[in-house]
Amino acid sequence: MESPVNGFFRMDEESFERLSQYVTQEYGIKLPATKKSMLESRLNKKVKSLGMSSYKEFLDFIFSDEGKQGELYHVIDLITTNKTDFFREAAHFHFLTQQFLPGYQNQGSRNHLKIWSAGCSTGEEPYTLIMTLEEYKKTHPELTYNLLASDISIRVIQTAYQGIYDLEKVEPVPLEMKRTYLMRGKLNPRLVRVKPQYRKKIQYKRINLMDDHYGLVKNDLDIIFCRNVLIYFDKATQEKVIRKFCNLLRPGGLLFLGHSESIMGMDLPLRQVKPTVYQVQ
Ligand SMILES: C[S@@+](CC[C@H](N)C(=O)[O-])C[C@H]1O[C@@H](n2cnc3c(N)ncnc32)[C@H](O)[C@@H]1O
């Protein structure tokens, strides 16, 4: 039995291998040896709170039938990296409304958009899309849209659904948009909440991008945002996921990736229209 030093459990090599293999296989997320201390610091509290005396005991439990029903989901919540921001990589939102949408709407009167924010984290990305589209609708009232937001982590989906953020978090939102889309917390003035009429525009779903099917209809989506998610996957897995996106997008539809992600070297029916923005051919 390993005793924790100053209340901190060390993960033995075998447990690290077991956990990292599982996470890579099930969720696509690479966990090289350099991530071991990050994992230890994220999981330490959980191991303690379950009253376990070692990582071996902890993993035996979370991979047991009982653990798979409950705790395993919370472990995934702790392992994923959820960093996100409102108007992150703002050029994407400008491109969408200033360059792409006017032309796209003209082709075959596509006035109803189906958009998916895949790996939406705590909601900043789908809410930025809502604000961007609602602003665009002021001059293009014929546009309607559906917005699906998904993640593997239930915890972040719950946060997104609540739509409550610290004031500092909404700093990137322009003042006029803050007034239109956000309201001040009644009990805590350091918090703001997305107004209910905008919160309810997003549909949430837990989707693991490693699954063979996402329960979505082929050639039915106009736009997929999957930014800063695939970066945690290896190249072959990234290509597999993007191929599934291509099947879900209509011809002419767009895929937005994160600033450090690319499809270079992949054989996909996509053409680059802007850095990290791709169109299905
Ligand atoms: C760094 S955040 C990116 C959030 C947002 N797209 C952005 O760019 O700001 C990455 C998100 O991907 C999610 N994720 C990681 N692996 C996933 C998988 N296999 N399926 C679905 N989501 C996953 C994580 O839970 C996390 O919330």
mmCIF file of C-alpha atoms and ligand atoms in Angstrom:
data_model
loop_
_atom_site.group_PDB
_atom_site.id
_atom_site.type_symbol
_atom_site.label_atom_id
_atom_site.label_comp_id
_atom_site.label_asym_id
_atom_site.label_seq_id
_atom_site.Cartn_x
_atom_site.Cartn_y
_atom_site.Cartn_z
ATOM 1 C CA MET A 1 0.000 0.000 0.000
ATOM 2 C CA GLU A 2 1.343 3.478 -0.899
ATOM 3 C CA SER A 3 1.071 6.052 1.838
ATOM 4 C CA PRO A 4 0.387 9.566 0.715
ATOM 5 C CA VAL A 5 3.188 12.057 1.420
ATOM 6 C CA ASN A 6 1.676 15.200 2.967
ATOM 7 C CA GLY A 7 -1.726 13.961 1.833
ATOM 8 C CA PHE A 8 -0.553 13.608 -1.786
ATOM 9 C CA PHE A 9 -0.773 10.236 -3.536
ATOM 10 C CA ARG A 10 1.891 9.299 -6.083
ATOM 11 C CA MET A 11 0.731 7.343 -9.124
ATOM 12 C CA ASP A 12 2.723 4.170 -9.784
ATOM 13 C CA GLU A 13 3.853 3.519 -13.389
ATOM 14 C CA GLU A 14 1.476 0.613 -13.894
ATOM 15 C CA SER A 15 -1.554 2.671 -12.840
ATOM 16 C CA PHE A 16 -0.456 5.543 -15.062
ATOM 17 C CA GLU A 17 -0.159 3.178 -18.055
ATOM 18 C CA ARG A 18 -3.543 1.665 -17.332
ATOM 19 C CA LEU A 19 -5.284 5.019 -17.025
ATOM 20 C CA SER A 20 -3.561 6.674 -19.974
ATOM 21 C CA GLN A 21 -4.271 3.702 -22.261
ATOM 22 C CA TYR A 22 -7.930 3.792 -21.306
ATOM 23 C CA VAL A 23 -8.264 7.556 -21.797
ATOM 24 C CA THR A 24 -6.553 7.436 -25.205
ATOM 25 C CA GLN A 25 -8.599 4.485 -26.407
ATOM 26 C CA GLU A 26 -11.987 5.725 -25.174
ATOM 27 C CA TYR A 27 -11.652 9.494 -25.509
ATOM 28 C CA GLY A 28 -8.798 10.003 -27.956
ATOM 29 C CA ILE A 29 -6.856 12.134 -25.478
ATOM 30 C CA LYS A 30 -3.096 11.465 -25.509
ATOM 31 C CA LEU A 31 -1.499 11.220 -22.085
ATOM 32 C CA PRO A 32 2.280 10.959 -22.489
ATOM 33 C CA ALA A 33 4.471 10.360 -19.415
ATOM 34 C CA THR A 34 4.986 14.124 -19.057
ATOM 35 C CA LYS A 35 1.312 14.413 -18.039
ATOM 36 C CA LYS A 36 1.676 12.150 -14.997
ATOM 37 C CA SER A 37 2.121 14.939 -12.451
ATOM 38 C CA MET A 38 -0.780 16.882 -13.987
ATOM 39 C CA LEU A 39 -2.954 13.768 -13.577
ATOM 40 C CA GLU A 40 -1.802 13.276 -9.986
ATOM 41 C CA SER A 41 -2.655 16.828 -9.021
ATOM 42 C CA ARG A 42 -6.070 16.673 -10.695
ATOM 43 C CA LEU A 43 -7.015 13.281 -9.244
ATOM 44 C CA ASN A 44 -5.531 13.487 -5.756
ATOM 45 C CA LYS A 45 -8.622 14.989 -4.123
ATOM 46 C CA LYS A 46 -10.878 12.429 -5.781
ATOM 47 C CA VAL A 47 -8.735 9.485 -4.560
ATOM 48 C CA LYS A 48 -8.873 10.883 -1.034
ATOM 49 C CA SER A 49 -12.585 11.662 -1.090
ATOM 50 C CA LEU A 50 -13.346 8.077 -2.105
ATOM 51 C CA GLY A 51 -11.293 6.866 0.867
ATOM 52 C CA MET A 52 -8.880 4.931 -1.364
ATOM 53 C CA SER A 53 -5.383 4.160 -0.231
ATOM 54 C CA SER A 54 -3.619 3.979 -3.605
ATOM 55 C CA TYR A 55 -4.089 4.667 -7.304
ATOM 56 C CA LYS A 56 -4.287 0.928 -7.910
ATOM 57 C CA GLU A 57 -7.282 0.652 -5.604
ATOM 58 C CA PHE A 58 -8.795 3.783 -7.135
ATOM 59 C CA LEU A 59 -8.487 2.451 -10.706
ATOM 60 C CA ASP A 60 -9.814 -0.994 -9.724
ATOM 61 C CA PHE A 61 -12.850 0.843 -8.395
ATOM 62 C CA ILE A 62 -13.498 3.246 -11.268
ATOM 63 C CA PHE A 63 -13.168 0.431 -13.826
ATOM 64 C CA SER A 64 -15.491 -1.858 -11.828
ATOM 65 C CA ASP A 65 -19.160 -2.114 -12.870
ATOM 66 C CA GLU A 66 -20.098 0.174 -9.993
ATOM 67 C CA GLY A 67 -17.413 2.735 -10.866
ATOM 68 C CA LYS A 68 -18.387 2.724 -14.549
ATOM 69 C CA GLN A 69 -21.937 3.668 -13.583
ATOM 70 C CA GLY A 70 -20.869 6.832 -11.791
ATOM 71 C CA GLU A 71 -17.353 7.818 -10.755
ATOM 72 C CA LEU A 72 -15.726 7.224 -14.122
ATOM 73 C CA TYR A 73 -17.676 10.158 -15.585
ATOM 74 C CA HIS A 74 -16.355 12.453 -12.879
ATOM 75 C CA VAL A 75 -12.811 11.252 -13.506
ATOM 76 C CA ILE A 76 -13.181 12.240 -17.171
ATOM 77 C CA ASP A 77 -14.376 15.644 -15.971
ATOM 78 C CA LEU A 78 -11.078 16.000 -14.119
ATOM 79 C CA ILE A 79 -8.854 14.759 -16.918
ATOM 80 C CA THR A 80 -10.119 16.958 -19.759
ATOM 81 C CA THR A 81 -8.658 20.418 -20.334
ATOM 82 C CA ASN A 82 -11.513 22.886 -20.651
ATOM 83 C CA LYS A 83 -9.815 26.225 -21.211
ATOM 84 C CA THR A 84 -12.003 28.478 -23.322
ATOM 85 C CA ASP A 85 -13.046 32.122 -23.728
ATOM 86 C CA PHE A 86 -15.759 34.304 -25.176
ATOM 87 C CA PHE A 87 -14.757 35.501 -28.659
ATOM 88 C CA ARG A 88 -11.722 33.202 -28.647
ATOM 89 C CA GLU A 89 -10.038 33.458 -32.054
ATOM 90 C CA ALA A 90 -12.395 36.297 -32.927
ATOM 91 C CA ALA A 91 -11.438 36.302 -36.615
ATOM 92 C CA HIS A 92 -13.598 33.173 -37.033
ATOM 93 C CA PHE A 93 -16.756 35.020 -35.998
ATOM 94 C CA HIS A 94 -15.960 37.979 -38.260
ATOM 95 C CA PHE A 95 -15.330 35.644 -41.174
ATOM 96 C CA LEU A 96 -18.626 33.868 -40.541
ATOM 97 C CA THR A 97 -20.856 36.922 -40.670
ATOM 98 C CA GLN A 98 -18.866 39.239 -42.913
ATOM 99 C CA GLN A 99 -17.647 36.854 -45.575
ATOM 100 C CA PHE A 100 -19.299 33.484 -45.444
ATOM 101 C CA LEU A 101 -22.957 33.960 -44.520
ATOM 102 C CA PRO A 102 -23.964 36.619 -47.057
ATOM 103 C CA GLY A 103 -22.770 34.420 -49.958
ATOM 104 C CA TYR A 104 -24.010 31.166 -48.429
ATOM 105 C CA GLN A 105 -27.494 32.551 -47.862
ATOM 106 C CA ASN A 106 -27.666 33.564 -51.515
ATOM 107 C CA GLN A 107 -26.922 30.033 -52.702
ATOM 108 C CA GLY A 108 -30.219 28.163 -52.800
ATOM 109 C CA SER A 109 -31.843 30.440 -50.170
ATOM 110 C CA ARG A 110 -30.152 28.757 -47.242
ATOM 111 C CA ASN A 111 -31.781 30.787 -44.545
ATOM 112 C CA HIS A 112 -31.815 28.102 -41.887
ATOM 113 C CA LEU A 113 -28.449 27.152 -40.440
ATOM 114 C CA LYS A 114 -27.593 24.042 -38.466
ATOM 115 C CA ILE A 115 -24.496 24.583 -36.378
ATOM 116 C CA TRP A 116 -22.588 22.289 -34.043
ATOM 117 C CA SER A 117 -20.093 23.378 -31.413
ATOM 118 C CA ALA A 118 -18.250 20.083 -30.804
ATOM 119 C CA GLY A 119 -16.181 20.228 -27.608
ATOM 120 C CA CYS A 120 -18.072 23.288 -26.364
ATOM 121 C CA SER A 121 -16.522 23.214 -22.870
ATOM 122 C CA THR A 122 -18.220 25.633 -20.434
ATOM 123 C CA GLY A 123 -20.281 27.384 -23.127
ATOM 124 C CA GLU A 124 -18.261 30.452 -24.093
ATOM 125 C CA GLU A 125 -17.965 29.265 -27.709
ATOM 126 C CA PRO A 126 -21.682 28.491 -28.328
ATOM 127 C CA TYR A 127 -22.727 31.709 -26.552
ATOM 128 C CA THR A 128 -20.307 33.685 -28.715
ATOM 129 C CA LEU A 129 -21.980 32.072 -31.727
ATOM 130 C CA ILE A 130 -25.403 33.076 -30.411
ATOM 131 C CA MET A 131 -24.286 36.696 -29.941
ATOM 132 C CA THR A 132 -22.654 36.773 -33.382
ATOM 133 C CA LEU A 133 -25.682 35.304 -35.151
ATOM 134 C CA GLU A 134 -28.184 37.461 -33.285
ATOM 135 C CA GLU A 135 -26.205 40.565 -34.273
ATOM 136 C CA TYR A 136 -26.171 39.380 -37.886
ATOM 137 C CA LYS A 137 -29.924 38.775 -37.745
ATOM 138 C CA LYS A 138 -30.472 42.483 -37.041
ATOM 139 C CA THR A 139 -29.721 43.125 -40.718
ATOM 140 C CA HIS A 140 -30.709 39.640 -41.997
ATOM 141 C CA PRO A 141 -33.920 38.856 -40.104
ATOM 142 C CA GLU A 142 -34.753 36.001 -42.492
ATOM 143 C CA LEU A 143 -31.936 33.913 -40.973
ATOM 144 C CA THR A 144 -32.886 31.223 -38.456
ATOM 145 C CA TYR A 145 -30.621 28.640 -36.867
ATOM 146 C CA ASN A 146 -30.293 25.612 -34.607
ATOM 147 C CA LEU A 147 -27.247 25.341 -32.398
ATOM 148 C CA LEU A 148 -26.106 22.059 -30.906
ATOM 149 C CA ALA A 149 -23.343 22.146 -28.287
ATOM 150 C CA SER A 150 -21.658 18.977 -27.076
ATOM 151 C CA ASP A 151 -18.799 17.831 -24.920
ATOM 152 C CA ILE A 152 -17.540 14.638 -23.325
ATOM 153 C CA SER A 153 -17.542 16.213 -19.863
ATOM 154 C CA ILE A 154 -20.904 16.405 -18.111
ATOM 155 C CA ARG A 155 -19.562 18.994 -15.677
ATOM 156 C CA VAL A 156 -18.775 21.515 -18.413
ATOM 157 C CA ILE A 157 -22.098 20.897 -20.154
ATOM 158 C CA GLN A 158 -23.864 21.689 -16.871
ATOM 159 C CA THR A 159 -21.886 24.928 -16.531
ATOM 160 C CA ALA A 160 -22.709 25.882 -20.123
ATOM 161 C CA TYR A 161 -26.386 25.168 -19.545
ATOM 162 C CA GLN A 162 -26.414 27.412 -16.450
ATOM 163 C CA GLY A 163 -24.750 30.212 -18.421
ATOM 164 C CA ILE A 164 -23.341 31.928 -15.310
ATOM 165 C CA TYR A 165 -19.893 33.546 -15.546
ATOM 166 C CA ASP A 166 -17.562 35.737 -13.511
ATOM 167 C CA LEU A 167 -17.418 39.339 -14.673
ATOM 168 C CA GLU A 168 -13.767 38.890 -15.714
ATOM 169 C CA LYS A 169 -14.766 35.997 -17.957
ATOM 170 C CA VAL A 170 -17.058 38.186 -20.057
ATOM 171 C CA GLU A 171 -14.464 40.929 -20.547
ATOM 172 C CA PRO A 172 -13.957 40.032 -24.240
ATOM 173 C CA VAL A 173 -17.679 40.590 -24.925
ATOM 174 C CA PRO A 174 -18.201 44.089 -26.405
ATOM 175 C CA LEU A 175 -20.131 46.418 -24.088
ATOM 176 C CA GLU A 176 -23.212 46.693 -26.305
ATOM 177 C CA MET A 177 -23.451 42.927 -26.532
ATOM 178 C CA LYS A 178 -23.076 42.607 -22.761
ATOM 179 C CA ARG A 179 -26.098 44.853 -22.390
ATOM 180 C CA THR A 180 -28.109 42.869 -24.913
ATOM 181 C CA TYR A 181 -27.244 39.277 -24.010
ATOM 182 C CA LEU A 182 -26.179 39.249 -20.355
ATOM 183 C CA MET A 183 -27.768 40.182 -17.046
ATOM 184 C CA ARG A 184 -26.134 41.016 -13.700
ATOM 185 C CA GLY A 185 -26.382 38.475 -10.866
ATOM 186 C CA LYS A 186 -29.064 39.491 -8.392
ATOM 187 C CA LEU A 187 -27.295 38.060 -5.354
ATOM 188 C CA ASN A 188 -23.698 38.333 -6.477
ATOM 189 C CA PRO A 189 -22.788 41.407 -8.549
ATOM 190 C CA ARG A 190 -19.484 39.746 -9.578
ATOM 191 C CA LEU A 191 -21.479 37.264 -11.663
ATOM 192 C CA VAL A 192 -23.413 37.643 -14.898
ATOM 193 C CA ARG A 193 -25.823 35.270 -16.578
ATOM 194 C CA VAL A 194 -26.781 34.839 -20.202
ATOM 195 C CA LYS A 195 -30.391 35.967 -20.592
ATOM 196 C CA PRO A 196 -32.840 33.050 -20.667
ATOM 197 C CA GLN A 197 -34.129 33.701 -24.205
ATOM 198 C CA TYR A 198 -30.550 33.167 -25.478
ATOM 199 C CA ARG A 199 -29.700 30.289 -23.138
ATOM 200 C CA LYS A 200 -32.601 28.296 -24.445
ATOM 201 C CA LYS A 201 -31.403 28.605 -28.033
ATOM 202 C CA ILE A 202 -28.720 25.977 -27.390
ATOM 203 C CA GLN A 203 -29.402 22.259 -27.361
ATOM 204 C CA TYR A 204 -26.890 20.214 -25.357
ATOM 205 C CA LYS A 205 -25.751 16.654 -25.810
ATOM 206 C CA ARG A 206 -22.929 14.565 -24.382
ATOM 207 C CA ILE A 207 -21.057 13.335 -27.445
ATOM 208 C CA ASN A 208 -17.770 11.450 -27.426
ATOM 209 C CA LEU A 209 -15.992 12.331 -30.655
ATOM 210 C CA MET A 210 -14.381 8.868 -30.567
ATOM 211 C CA ASP A 211 -17.772 7.202 -31.095
ATOM 212 C CA ASP A 212 -18.452 5.743 -34.550
ATOM 213 C CA HIS A 213 -21.696 7.679 -34.869
ATOM 214 C CA TYR A 214 -22.798 10.879 -33.205
ATOM 215 C CA GLY A 215 -26.545 10.416 -33.696
ATOM 216 C CA LEU A 216 -26.587 13.219 -36.273
ATOM 217 C CA VAL A 217 -27.916 13.180 -39.842
ATOM 218 C CA LYS A 218 -25.560 12.886 -42.842
ATOM 219 C CA ASN A 219 -25.093 16.058 -44.955
ATOM 220 C CA ASP A 220 -27.340 17.998 -42.606
ATOM 221 C CA LEU A 221 -25.039 20.517 -40.913
ATOM 222 C CA ASP A 222 -23.909 23.861 -42.290
ATOM 223 C CA ILE A 223 -21.181 24.675 -39.796
ATOM 224 C CA ILE A 224 -19.064 22.768 -37.282
ATOM 225 C CA PHE A 225 -16.859 24.476 -34.745
ATOM 226 C CA CYS A 226 -14.404 21.973 -33.290
ATOM 227 C CA ARG A 227 -11.662 24.193 -31.972
ATOM 228 C CA ASN A 228 -8.876 23.272 -29.582
ATOM 229 C CA VAL A 229 -10.234 19.753 -29.091
ATOM 230 C CA LEU A 230 -8.413 17.643 -31.698
ATOM 231 C CA ILE A 231 -5.091 19.016 -30.512
ATOM 232 C CA TYR A 232 -5.237 16.434 -27.697
ATOM 233 C CA PHE A 233 -5.666 13.541 -30.190
ATOM 234 C CA ASP A 234 -3.050 11.837 -32.341
ATOM 235 C CA LYS A 235 -2.968 12.591 -36.086
ATOM 236 C CA ALA A 236 -4.738 9.373 -37.197
ATOM 237 C CA THR A 237 -7.571 9.955 -34.721
ATOM 238 C CA GLN A 238 -7.870 13.599 -35.788
ATOM 239 C CA GLU A 239 -8.257 12.505 -39.408
ATOM 240 C CA LYS A 240 -10.930 9.927 -38.524
ATOM 241 C CA VAL A 241 -12.957 12.505 -36.571
ATOM 242 C CA ILE A 242 -12.654 15.139 -39.320
ATOM 243 C CA ARG A 243 -13.788 12.573 -41.904
ATOM 244 C CA LYS A 244 -16.947 12.034 -39.824
ATOM 245 C CA PHE A 245 -17.459 15.815 -39.739
ATOM 246 C CA CYS A 246 -17.149 15.907 -43.554
ATOM 247 C CA ASN A 247 -19.949 13.342 -43.837
ATOM 248 C CA LEU A 248 -22.199 15.376 -41.565
ATOM 249 C CA LEU A 249 -21.607 18.699 -43.321
ATOM 250 C CA ARG A 250 -23.440 19.670 -46.501
ATOM 251 C CA PRO A 251 -21.315 20.435 -49.553
ATOM 252 C CA GLY A 252 -20.236 24.048 -49.090
ATOM 253 C CA GLY A 253 -20.479 23.763 -45.288
ATOM 254 C CA LEU A 254 -17.673 24.969 -43.029
ATOM 255 C CA LEU A 255 -15.393 23.407 -40.456
ATOM 256 C CA PHE A 256 -13.592 25.690 -37.990
ATOM 257 C CA LEU A 257 -10.549 24.266 -36.187
ATOM 258 C CA GLY A 258 -8.387 25.818 -33.459
ATOM 259 C CA HIS A 259 -5.414 28.054 -34.258
ATOM 260 C CA SER A 260 -2.829 25.312 -33.798
ATOM 261 C CA GLU A 261 -4.786 22.569 -35.573
ATOM 262 C CA SER A 262 -4.557 21.739 -39.259
ATOM 263 C CA ILE A 263 -5.525 19.088 -41.800
ATOM 264 C CA MET A 264 -2.099 19.130 -43.408
ATOM 265 C CA GLY A 265 -1.164 15.706 -44.773
ATOM 266 C CA MET A 266 -4.731 14.391 -44.461
ATOM 267 C CA ASP A 267 -6.705 13.113 -47.421
ATOM 268 C CA LEU A 268 -10.054 14.861 -46.896
ATOM 269 C CA PRO A 269 -12.663 16.512 -49.159
ATOM 270 C CA LEU A 270 -11.927 19.949 -47.714
ATOM 271 C CA ARG A 271 -10.421 23.126 -49.090
ATOM 272 C CA GLN A 272 -8.956 25.818 -46.902
ATOM 273 C CA VAL A 273 -10.787 29.141 -47.169
ATOM 274 C CA LYS A 274 -8.981 30.955 -44.331
ATOM 275 C CA PRO A 275 -6.345 29.846 -41.853
ATOM 276 C CA THR A 276 -8.005 27.001 -39.840
ATOM 277 C CA VAL A 277 -11.312 27.354 -41.746
ATOM 278 C CA TYR A 278 -12.210 24.607 -44.223
ATOM 279 C CA GLN A 279 -15.052 24.156 -46.681
ATOM 280 C CA VAL A 280 -16.515 20.809 -47.742
ATOM 281 C CA GLN A 281 -16.252 20.283 -51.502
HETATM 282 C C1 LIG B 1 -9.827 23.243 -24.597
HETATM 283 S S1 LIG B 1 -11.545 22.916 -24.679
HETATM 284 C C2 LIG B 1 -12.023 23.817 -26.136
HETATM 285 C C3 LIG B 1 -13.289 24.602 -25.934
HETATM 286 C C4 LIG B 1 -13.719 25.468 -27.119
HETATM 287 N N1 LIG B 1 -13.993 24.657 -28.285
HETATM 288 C C5 LIG B 1 -12.704 26.532 -27.417
HETATM 289 O O1 LIG B 1 -11.989 26.438 -28.420
HETATM 290 O O2 LIG B 1 -12.571 27.476 -26.654
HETATM 291 C C6 LIG B 1 -11.565 21.219 -25.241
HETATM 292 C C7 LIG B 1 -12.855 20.486 -24.930
HETATM 293 O O3 LIG B 1 -12.888 19.246 -25.655
HETATM 294 C C8 LIG B 1 -13.526 18.274 -24.865
HETATM 295 N N2 LIG B 1 -13.156 16.921 -25.314
HETATM 296 C C9 LIG B 1 -11.980 16.278 -25.137
HETATM 297 N N3 LIG B 1 -12.045 15.043 -25.641
HETATM 298 C C10 LIG B 1 -13.282 14.887 -26.167
HETATM 299 C C11 LIG B 1 -13.958 13.819 -26.830
HETATM 300 N N4 LIG B 1 -13.380 12.640 -27.038
HETATM 301 N N5 LIG B 1 -15.230 14.023 -27.225
HETATM 302 C C12 LIG B 1 -15.839 15.220 -27.004
HETATM 303 N N6 LIG B 1 -15.265 16.262 -26.384
HETATM 304 C C13 LIG B 1 -13.991 16.093 -25.962
HETATM 305 C C14 LIG B 1 -13.050 18.599 -23.450
HETATM 306 O O4 LIG B 1 -13.909 18.063 -22.464
HETATM 307 C C15 LIG B 1 -12.991 20.132 -23.462
HETATM 308 O O5 LIG B 1 -14.140 20.695 -22.902
#
